mmCIF file of C-alpha atoms in Angstrom:
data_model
loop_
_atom_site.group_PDB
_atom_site.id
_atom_site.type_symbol
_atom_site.label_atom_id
_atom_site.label_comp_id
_atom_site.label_asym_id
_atom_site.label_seq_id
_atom_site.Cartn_x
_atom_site.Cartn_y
_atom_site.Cartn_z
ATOM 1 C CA UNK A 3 115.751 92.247 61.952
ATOM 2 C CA UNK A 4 118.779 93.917 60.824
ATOM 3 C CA UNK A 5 117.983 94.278 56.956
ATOM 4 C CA UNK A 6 121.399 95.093 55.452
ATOM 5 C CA UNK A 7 122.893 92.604 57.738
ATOM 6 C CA UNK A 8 120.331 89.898 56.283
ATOM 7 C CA UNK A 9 120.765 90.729 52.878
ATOM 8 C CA UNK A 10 124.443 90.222 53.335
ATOM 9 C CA UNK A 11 123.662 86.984 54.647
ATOM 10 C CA UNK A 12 121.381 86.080 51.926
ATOM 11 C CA UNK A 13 123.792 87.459 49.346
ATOM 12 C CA UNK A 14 126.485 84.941 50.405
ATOM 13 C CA UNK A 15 124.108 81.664 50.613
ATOM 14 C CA UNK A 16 123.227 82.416 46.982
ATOM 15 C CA UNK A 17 126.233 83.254 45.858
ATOM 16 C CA UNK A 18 127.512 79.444 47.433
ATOM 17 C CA UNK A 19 123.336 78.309 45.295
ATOM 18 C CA UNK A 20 124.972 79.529 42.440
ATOM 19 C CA UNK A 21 127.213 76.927 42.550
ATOM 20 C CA UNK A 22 125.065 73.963 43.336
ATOM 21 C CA UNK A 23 122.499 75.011 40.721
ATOM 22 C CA UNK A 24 125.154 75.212 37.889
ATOM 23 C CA UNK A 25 127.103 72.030 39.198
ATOM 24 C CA UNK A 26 124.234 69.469 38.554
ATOM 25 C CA UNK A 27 121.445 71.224 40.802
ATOM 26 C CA UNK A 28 119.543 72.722 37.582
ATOM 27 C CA UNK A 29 120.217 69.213 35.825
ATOM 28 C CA UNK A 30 122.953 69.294 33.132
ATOM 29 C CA UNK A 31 123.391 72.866 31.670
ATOM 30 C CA UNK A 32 125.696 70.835 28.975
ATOM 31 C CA UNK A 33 122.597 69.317 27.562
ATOM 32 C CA UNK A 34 120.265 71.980 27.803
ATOM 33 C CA UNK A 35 122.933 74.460 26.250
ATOM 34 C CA UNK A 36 122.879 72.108 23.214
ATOM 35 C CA UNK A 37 119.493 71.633 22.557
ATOM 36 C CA UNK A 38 118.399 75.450 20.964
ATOM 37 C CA UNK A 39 114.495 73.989 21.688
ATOM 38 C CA UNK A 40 114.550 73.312 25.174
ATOM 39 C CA UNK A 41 112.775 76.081 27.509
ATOM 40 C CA UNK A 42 112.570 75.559 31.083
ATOM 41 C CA UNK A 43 109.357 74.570 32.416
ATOM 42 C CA UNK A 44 109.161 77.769 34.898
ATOM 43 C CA UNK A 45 109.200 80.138 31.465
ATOM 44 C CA UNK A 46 106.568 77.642 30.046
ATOM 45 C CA UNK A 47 104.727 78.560 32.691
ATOM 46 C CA UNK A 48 105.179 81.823 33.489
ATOM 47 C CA UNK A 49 104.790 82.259 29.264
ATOM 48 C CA UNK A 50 101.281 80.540 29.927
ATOM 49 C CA UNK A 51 100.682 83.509 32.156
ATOM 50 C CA UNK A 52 101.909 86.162 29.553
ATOM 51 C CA UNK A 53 100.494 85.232 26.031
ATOM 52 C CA UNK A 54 97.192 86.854 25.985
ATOM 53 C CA UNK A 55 98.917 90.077 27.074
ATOM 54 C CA UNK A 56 101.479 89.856 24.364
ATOM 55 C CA UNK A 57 101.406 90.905 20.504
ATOM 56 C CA UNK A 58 100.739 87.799 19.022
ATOM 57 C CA UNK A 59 100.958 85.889 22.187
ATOM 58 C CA UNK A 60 104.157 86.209 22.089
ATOM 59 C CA UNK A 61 107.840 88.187 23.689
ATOM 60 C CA UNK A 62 109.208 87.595 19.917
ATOM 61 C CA UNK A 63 110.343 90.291 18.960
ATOM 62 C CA UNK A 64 109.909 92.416 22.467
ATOM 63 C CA UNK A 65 112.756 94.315 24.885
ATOM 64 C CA UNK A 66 112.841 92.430 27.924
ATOM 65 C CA UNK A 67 113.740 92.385 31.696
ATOM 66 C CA UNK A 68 114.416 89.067 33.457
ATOM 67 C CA UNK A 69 115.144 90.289 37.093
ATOM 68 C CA UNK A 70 116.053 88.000 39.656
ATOM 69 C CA UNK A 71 117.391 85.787 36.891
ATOM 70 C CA UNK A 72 119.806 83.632 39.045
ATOM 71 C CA UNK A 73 122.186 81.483 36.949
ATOM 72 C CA UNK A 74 120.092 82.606 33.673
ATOM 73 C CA UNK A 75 118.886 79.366 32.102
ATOM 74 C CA UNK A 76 115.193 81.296 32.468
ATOM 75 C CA UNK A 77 117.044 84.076 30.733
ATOM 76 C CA UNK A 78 118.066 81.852 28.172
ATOM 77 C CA UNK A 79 114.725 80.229 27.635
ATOM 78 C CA UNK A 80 113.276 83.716 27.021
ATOM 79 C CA UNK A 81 116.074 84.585 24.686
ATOM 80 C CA UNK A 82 115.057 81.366 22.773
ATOM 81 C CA UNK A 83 111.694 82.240 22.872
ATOM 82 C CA UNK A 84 112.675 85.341 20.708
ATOM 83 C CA UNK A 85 112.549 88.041 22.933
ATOM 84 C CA UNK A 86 115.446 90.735 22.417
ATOM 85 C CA UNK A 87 117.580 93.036 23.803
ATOM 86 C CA UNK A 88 117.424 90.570 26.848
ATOM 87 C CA UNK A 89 118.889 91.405 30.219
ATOM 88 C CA UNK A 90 118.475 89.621 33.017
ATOM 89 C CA UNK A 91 119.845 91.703 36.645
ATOM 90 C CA UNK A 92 120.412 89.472 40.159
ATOM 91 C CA UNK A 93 122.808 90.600 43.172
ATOM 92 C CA UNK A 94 124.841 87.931 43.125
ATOM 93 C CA UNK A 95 127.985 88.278 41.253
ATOM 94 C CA UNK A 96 128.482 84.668 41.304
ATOM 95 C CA UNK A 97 125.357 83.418 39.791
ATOM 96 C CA UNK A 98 125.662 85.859 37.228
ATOM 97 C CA UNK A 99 128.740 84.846 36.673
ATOM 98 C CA UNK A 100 127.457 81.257 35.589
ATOM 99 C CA UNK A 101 125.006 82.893 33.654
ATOM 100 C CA UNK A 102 127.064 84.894 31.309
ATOM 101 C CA UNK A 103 128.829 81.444 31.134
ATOM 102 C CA UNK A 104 125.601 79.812 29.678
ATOM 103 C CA UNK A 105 124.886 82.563 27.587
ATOM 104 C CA UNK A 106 128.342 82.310 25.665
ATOM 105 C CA UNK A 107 127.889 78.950 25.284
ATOM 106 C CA UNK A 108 124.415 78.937 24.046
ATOM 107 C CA UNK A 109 125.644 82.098 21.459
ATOM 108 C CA UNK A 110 122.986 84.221 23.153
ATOM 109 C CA UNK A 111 123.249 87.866 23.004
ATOM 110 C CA UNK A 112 122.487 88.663 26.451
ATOM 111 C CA UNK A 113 123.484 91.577 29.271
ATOM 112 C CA UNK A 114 123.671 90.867 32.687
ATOM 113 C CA UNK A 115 123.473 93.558 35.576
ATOM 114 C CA UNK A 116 124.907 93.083 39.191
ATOM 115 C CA UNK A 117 122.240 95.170 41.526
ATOM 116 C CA UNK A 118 119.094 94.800 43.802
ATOM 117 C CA UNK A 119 115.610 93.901 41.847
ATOM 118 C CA UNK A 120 114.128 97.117 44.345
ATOM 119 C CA UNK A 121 116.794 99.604 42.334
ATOM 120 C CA UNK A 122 116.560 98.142 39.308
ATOM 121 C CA UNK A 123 116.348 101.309 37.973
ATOM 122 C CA UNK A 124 119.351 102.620 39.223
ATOM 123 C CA UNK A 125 121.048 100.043 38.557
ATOM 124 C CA UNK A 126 120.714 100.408 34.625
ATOM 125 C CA UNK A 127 119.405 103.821 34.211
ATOM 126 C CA UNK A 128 120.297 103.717 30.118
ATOM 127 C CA UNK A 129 117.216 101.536 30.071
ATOM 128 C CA UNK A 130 114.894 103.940 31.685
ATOM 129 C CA UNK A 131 111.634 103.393 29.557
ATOM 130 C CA UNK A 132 113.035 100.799 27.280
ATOM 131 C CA UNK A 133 111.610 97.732 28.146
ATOM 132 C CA UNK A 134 108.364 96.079 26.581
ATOM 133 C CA UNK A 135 108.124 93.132 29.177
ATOM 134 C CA UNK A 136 109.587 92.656 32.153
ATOM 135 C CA UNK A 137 109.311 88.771 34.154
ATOM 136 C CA UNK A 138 110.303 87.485 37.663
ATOM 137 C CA UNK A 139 109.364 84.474 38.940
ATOM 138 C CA UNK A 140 109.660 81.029 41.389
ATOM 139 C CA UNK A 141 111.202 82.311 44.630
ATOM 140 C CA UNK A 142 112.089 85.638 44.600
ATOM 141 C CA UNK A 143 109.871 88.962 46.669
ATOM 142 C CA UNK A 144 110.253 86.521 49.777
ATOM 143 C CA UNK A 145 113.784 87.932 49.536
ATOM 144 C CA UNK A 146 113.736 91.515 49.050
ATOM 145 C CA UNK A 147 112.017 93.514 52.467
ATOM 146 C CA UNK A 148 110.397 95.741 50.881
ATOM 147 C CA UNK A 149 108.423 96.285 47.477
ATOM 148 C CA UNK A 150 107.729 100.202 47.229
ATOM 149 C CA UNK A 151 110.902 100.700 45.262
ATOM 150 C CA UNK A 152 110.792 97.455 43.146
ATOM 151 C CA UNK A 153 107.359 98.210 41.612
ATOM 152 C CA UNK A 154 108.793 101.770 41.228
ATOM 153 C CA UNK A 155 111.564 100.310 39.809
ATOM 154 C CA UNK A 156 109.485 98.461 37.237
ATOM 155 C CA UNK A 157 107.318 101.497 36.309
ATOM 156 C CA UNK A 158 110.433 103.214 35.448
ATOM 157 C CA UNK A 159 111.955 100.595 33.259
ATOM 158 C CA UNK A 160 108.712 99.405 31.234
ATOM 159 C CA UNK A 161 107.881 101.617 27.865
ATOM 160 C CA UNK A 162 104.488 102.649 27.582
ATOM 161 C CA UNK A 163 102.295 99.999 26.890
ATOM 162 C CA UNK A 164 104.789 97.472 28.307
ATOM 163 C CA UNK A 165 103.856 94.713 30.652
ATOM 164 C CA UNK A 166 105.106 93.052 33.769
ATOM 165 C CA UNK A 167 104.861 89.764 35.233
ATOM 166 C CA UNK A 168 104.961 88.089 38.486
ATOM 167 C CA UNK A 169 104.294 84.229 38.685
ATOM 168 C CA UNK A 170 105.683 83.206 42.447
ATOM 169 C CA UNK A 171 105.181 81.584 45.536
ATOM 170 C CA UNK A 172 101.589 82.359 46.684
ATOM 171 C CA UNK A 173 101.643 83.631 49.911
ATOM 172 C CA UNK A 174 99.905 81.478 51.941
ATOM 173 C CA UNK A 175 102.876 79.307 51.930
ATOM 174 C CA UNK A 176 105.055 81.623 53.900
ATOM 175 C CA UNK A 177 102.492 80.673 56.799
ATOM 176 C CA UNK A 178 102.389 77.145 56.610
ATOM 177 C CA UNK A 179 104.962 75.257 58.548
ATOM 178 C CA UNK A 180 107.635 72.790 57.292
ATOM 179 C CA UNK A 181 105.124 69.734 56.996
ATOM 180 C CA UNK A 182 102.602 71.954 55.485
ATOM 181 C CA UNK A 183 99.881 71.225 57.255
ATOM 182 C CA UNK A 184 99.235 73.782 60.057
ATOM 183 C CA UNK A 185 99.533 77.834 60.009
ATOM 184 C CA UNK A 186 103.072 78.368 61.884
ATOM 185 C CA UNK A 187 103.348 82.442 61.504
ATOM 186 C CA UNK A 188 101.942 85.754 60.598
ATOM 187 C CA UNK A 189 100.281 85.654 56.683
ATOM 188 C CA UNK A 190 100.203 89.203 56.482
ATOM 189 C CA UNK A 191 103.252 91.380 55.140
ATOM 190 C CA UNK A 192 106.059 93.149 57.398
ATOM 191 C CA UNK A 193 106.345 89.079 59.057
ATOM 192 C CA UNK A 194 109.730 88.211 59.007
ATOM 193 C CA UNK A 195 110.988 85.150 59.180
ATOM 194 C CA UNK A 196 115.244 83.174 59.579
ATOM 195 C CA UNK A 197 116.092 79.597 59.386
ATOM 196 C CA UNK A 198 119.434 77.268 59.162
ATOM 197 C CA UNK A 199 119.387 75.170 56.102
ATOM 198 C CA UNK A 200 122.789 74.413 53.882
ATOM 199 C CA UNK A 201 120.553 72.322 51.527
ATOM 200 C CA UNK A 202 118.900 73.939 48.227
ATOM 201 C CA UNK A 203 115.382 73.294 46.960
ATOM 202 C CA UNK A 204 116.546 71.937 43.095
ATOM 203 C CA UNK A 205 115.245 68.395 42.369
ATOM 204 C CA UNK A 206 119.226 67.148 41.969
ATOM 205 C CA UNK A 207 120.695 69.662 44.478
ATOM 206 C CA UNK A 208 122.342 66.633 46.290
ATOM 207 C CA UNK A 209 122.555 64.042 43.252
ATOM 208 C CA UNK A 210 126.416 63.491 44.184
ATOM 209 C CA UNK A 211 125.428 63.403 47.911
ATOM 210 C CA UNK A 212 128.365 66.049 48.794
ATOM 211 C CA UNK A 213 126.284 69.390 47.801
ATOM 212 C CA UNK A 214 125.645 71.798 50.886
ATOM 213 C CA UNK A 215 125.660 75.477 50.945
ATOM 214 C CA UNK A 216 128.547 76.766 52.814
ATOM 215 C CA UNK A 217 126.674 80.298 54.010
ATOM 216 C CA UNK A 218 123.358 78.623 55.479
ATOM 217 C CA UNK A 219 121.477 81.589 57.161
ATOM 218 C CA UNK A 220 118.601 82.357 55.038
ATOM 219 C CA UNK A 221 115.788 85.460 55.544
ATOM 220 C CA UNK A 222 112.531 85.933 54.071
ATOM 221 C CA UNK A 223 109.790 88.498 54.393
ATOM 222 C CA UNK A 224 106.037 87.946 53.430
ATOM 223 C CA UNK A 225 104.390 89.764 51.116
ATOM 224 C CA UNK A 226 100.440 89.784 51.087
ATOM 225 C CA UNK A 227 98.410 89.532 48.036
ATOM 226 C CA UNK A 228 97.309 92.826 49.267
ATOM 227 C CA UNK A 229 100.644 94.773 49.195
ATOM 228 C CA UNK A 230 101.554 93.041 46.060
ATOM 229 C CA UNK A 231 98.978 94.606 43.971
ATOM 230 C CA UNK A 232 99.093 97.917 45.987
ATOM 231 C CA UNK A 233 102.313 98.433 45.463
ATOM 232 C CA UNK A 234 102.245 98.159 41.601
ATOM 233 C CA UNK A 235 99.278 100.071 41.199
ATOM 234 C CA UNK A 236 100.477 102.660 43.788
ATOM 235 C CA UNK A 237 103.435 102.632 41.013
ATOM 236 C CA UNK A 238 100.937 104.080 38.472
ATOM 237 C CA UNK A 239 100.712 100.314 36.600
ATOM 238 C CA UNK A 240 97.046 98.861 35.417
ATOM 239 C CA UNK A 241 96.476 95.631 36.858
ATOM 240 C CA UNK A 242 95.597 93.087 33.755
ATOM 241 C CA UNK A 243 95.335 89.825 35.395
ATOM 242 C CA UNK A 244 95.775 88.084 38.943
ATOM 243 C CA UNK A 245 95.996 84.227 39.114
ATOM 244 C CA UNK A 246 96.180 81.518 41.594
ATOM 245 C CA UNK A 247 98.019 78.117 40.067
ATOM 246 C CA UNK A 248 98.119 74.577 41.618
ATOM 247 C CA UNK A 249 101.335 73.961 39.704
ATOM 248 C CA UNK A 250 104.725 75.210 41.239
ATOM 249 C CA UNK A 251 108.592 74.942 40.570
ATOM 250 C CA UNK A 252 109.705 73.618 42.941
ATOM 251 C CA UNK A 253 109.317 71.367 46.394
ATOM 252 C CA UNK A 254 107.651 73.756 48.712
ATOM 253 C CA UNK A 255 105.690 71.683 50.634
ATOM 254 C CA UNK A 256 107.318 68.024 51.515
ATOM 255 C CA UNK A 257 104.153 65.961 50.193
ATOM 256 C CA UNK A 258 104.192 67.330 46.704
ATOM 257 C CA UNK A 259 105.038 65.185 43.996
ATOM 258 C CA UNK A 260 106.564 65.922 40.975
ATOM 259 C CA UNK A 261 106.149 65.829 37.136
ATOM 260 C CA UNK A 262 109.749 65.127 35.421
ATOM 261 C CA UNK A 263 108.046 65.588 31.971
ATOM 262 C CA UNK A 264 106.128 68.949 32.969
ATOM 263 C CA UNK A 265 109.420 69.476 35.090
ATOM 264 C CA UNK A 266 106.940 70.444 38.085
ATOM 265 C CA UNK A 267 105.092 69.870 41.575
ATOM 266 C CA UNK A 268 101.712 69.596 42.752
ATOM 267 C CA UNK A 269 99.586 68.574 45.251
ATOM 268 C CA UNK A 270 98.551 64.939 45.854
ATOM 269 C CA UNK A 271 94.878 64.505 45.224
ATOM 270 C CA UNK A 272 94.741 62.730 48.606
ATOM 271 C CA UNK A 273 95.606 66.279 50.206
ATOM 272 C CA UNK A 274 93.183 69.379 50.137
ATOM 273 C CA UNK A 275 94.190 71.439 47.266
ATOM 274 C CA UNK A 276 95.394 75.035 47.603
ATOM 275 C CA UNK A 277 97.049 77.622 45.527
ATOM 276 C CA UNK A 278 101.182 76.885 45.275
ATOM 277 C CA UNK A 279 101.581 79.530 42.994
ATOM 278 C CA UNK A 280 99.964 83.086 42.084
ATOM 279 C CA UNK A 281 100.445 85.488 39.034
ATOM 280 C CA UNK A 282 99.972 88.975 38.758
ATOM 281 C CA UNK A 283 100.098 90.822 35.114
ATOM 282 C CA UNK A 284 100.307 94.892 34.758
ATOM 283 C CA UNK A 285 101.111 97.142 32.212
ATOM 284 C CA UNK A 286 102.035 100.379 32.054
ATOM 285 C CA UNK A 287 99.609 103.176 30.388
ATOM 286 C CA UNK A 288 100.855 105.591 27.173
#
């Protein structure tokens, strides 16, 4: 596989997601612009992951990284939470776009950075060292090749004592097929993997029936639970924490139901249960 060609390709389907998710795919931004108490259920989560790593079990008051961050209503939810000097970094001009958007409307005081979460660091080297937590979460290593650089990347930007957090798709999902039910492919990192799909995984992505992404080539690479902790230990980070969660954010499996109050999915008891999710939690020595 041609990586720069890929990413390419991946750049322009999100940049078309960005426009589903803000149009009705992420539910009405509107509403949860006006309601300063709402947090999104994938930083309620991923916050469930953080707390006992945080002062007071909690990012008030704390510099922090969202990368990743999409159209930035996670970004926003942390900002609520009281986290500050908040930045949130994706490649794709247009979903950052929407997300400076949100942020004006929601008065939040937040900077957004065009560049690739595995040069993070180059892409805002004034922030070298000045970050006490940085997040990423729900769907996003299956879309960078490589993770060498990234956890680099996150070494570099976290202050000393600061902590990093990973809550994402667990791996063993990138071997399942569609229906979920038999292995399909390679588990183990370096698999690649290229499908056709102009549909978007958001619980409304089609509510007015019309909403298909124009740029429909998608590719993914696996990354094992193996090279995921490597990688940021390799990096010189302490691993806290690793966790495996039966909750996840969104459809990745076609039988999972899902929880509009918890605003998640999980596994019918009917089915064998297996991890949908896993964390990882590191921080960053004096």
């Amino acid at each position: 596989m041609d990586n720069n060609k890929a990413i390419k390709e991946n750049l322009e389907n999100w940049n078309d997601r960005a426009d589903v998710h803000a149009n009705g795919g992420y539910g009405d931004l509107n509403e949860f612009a006006k309601n300063p108490q709402e947090i999104t259920g994938t930083v309620q989560r991923d916050l469930a992951v953080l707390k006992p790593f945080l002062p007071n079990n909690s990012v008030a008051g704390q510099r922090l990284l969202h990368l990743q961050c999409h159209i930035g209503n996670d970004t926003v939810s942390w900002w609520r939470l009281g986290a500050k000097s908040v930045c949130g970094l994706d490649f794709s001009p247009n979903s950052l776009r929407y997300a400076r958007k949100l942020a004006a409307k929601v008065g939040a005081d937040i900077t957004y950075v065009e560049g690739d979460a595995r040069y993070a660091a180059a892409a805002m080297p004034d922030k070298l060292g000045q970050f006490d937590v940085i997040v990423t979460s729900a769907g996003t290593i299956t879309w960078l090749p490589d993770l060498k650089d990234w956890a680099k990347s996150i070494a570099d930007l976290l202050c000393p004592n600061g902590v990093f957090m990973i809550r994402d798709n667990h791996p063993l999902l990138f071997a399942l097929d569609n229906e979920g039910l038999k292995i399909k492919q390679n588990y183990f990192s370096k698999t690649e993997s290229f499908y056709i799909d102009d549909s978007s995984y958001a619980v409304n992505d089609t509510a007015d029936g019309t909403a298909k992404i124009k740029h429909d080539r998608n590719y993914n690479w696996a990354h094992d639970f193996q090279e995921i902790v490597s990688v940021l230990r390799d990096a010189g980070l302490t691993i806290e924490a690793i966790g495996e969660h039966q909750e996840t954010d969104w459809q990745a499996l076609p039988m999972l139901t899902y929880n509009e109050q918890k605003d998640e999915w999980t596994m019918p008891k009917e089915y064998p249960q297996i991890p949908l999710t896993f964390s990882v939690v590191v921080r960053k020595n004096n």
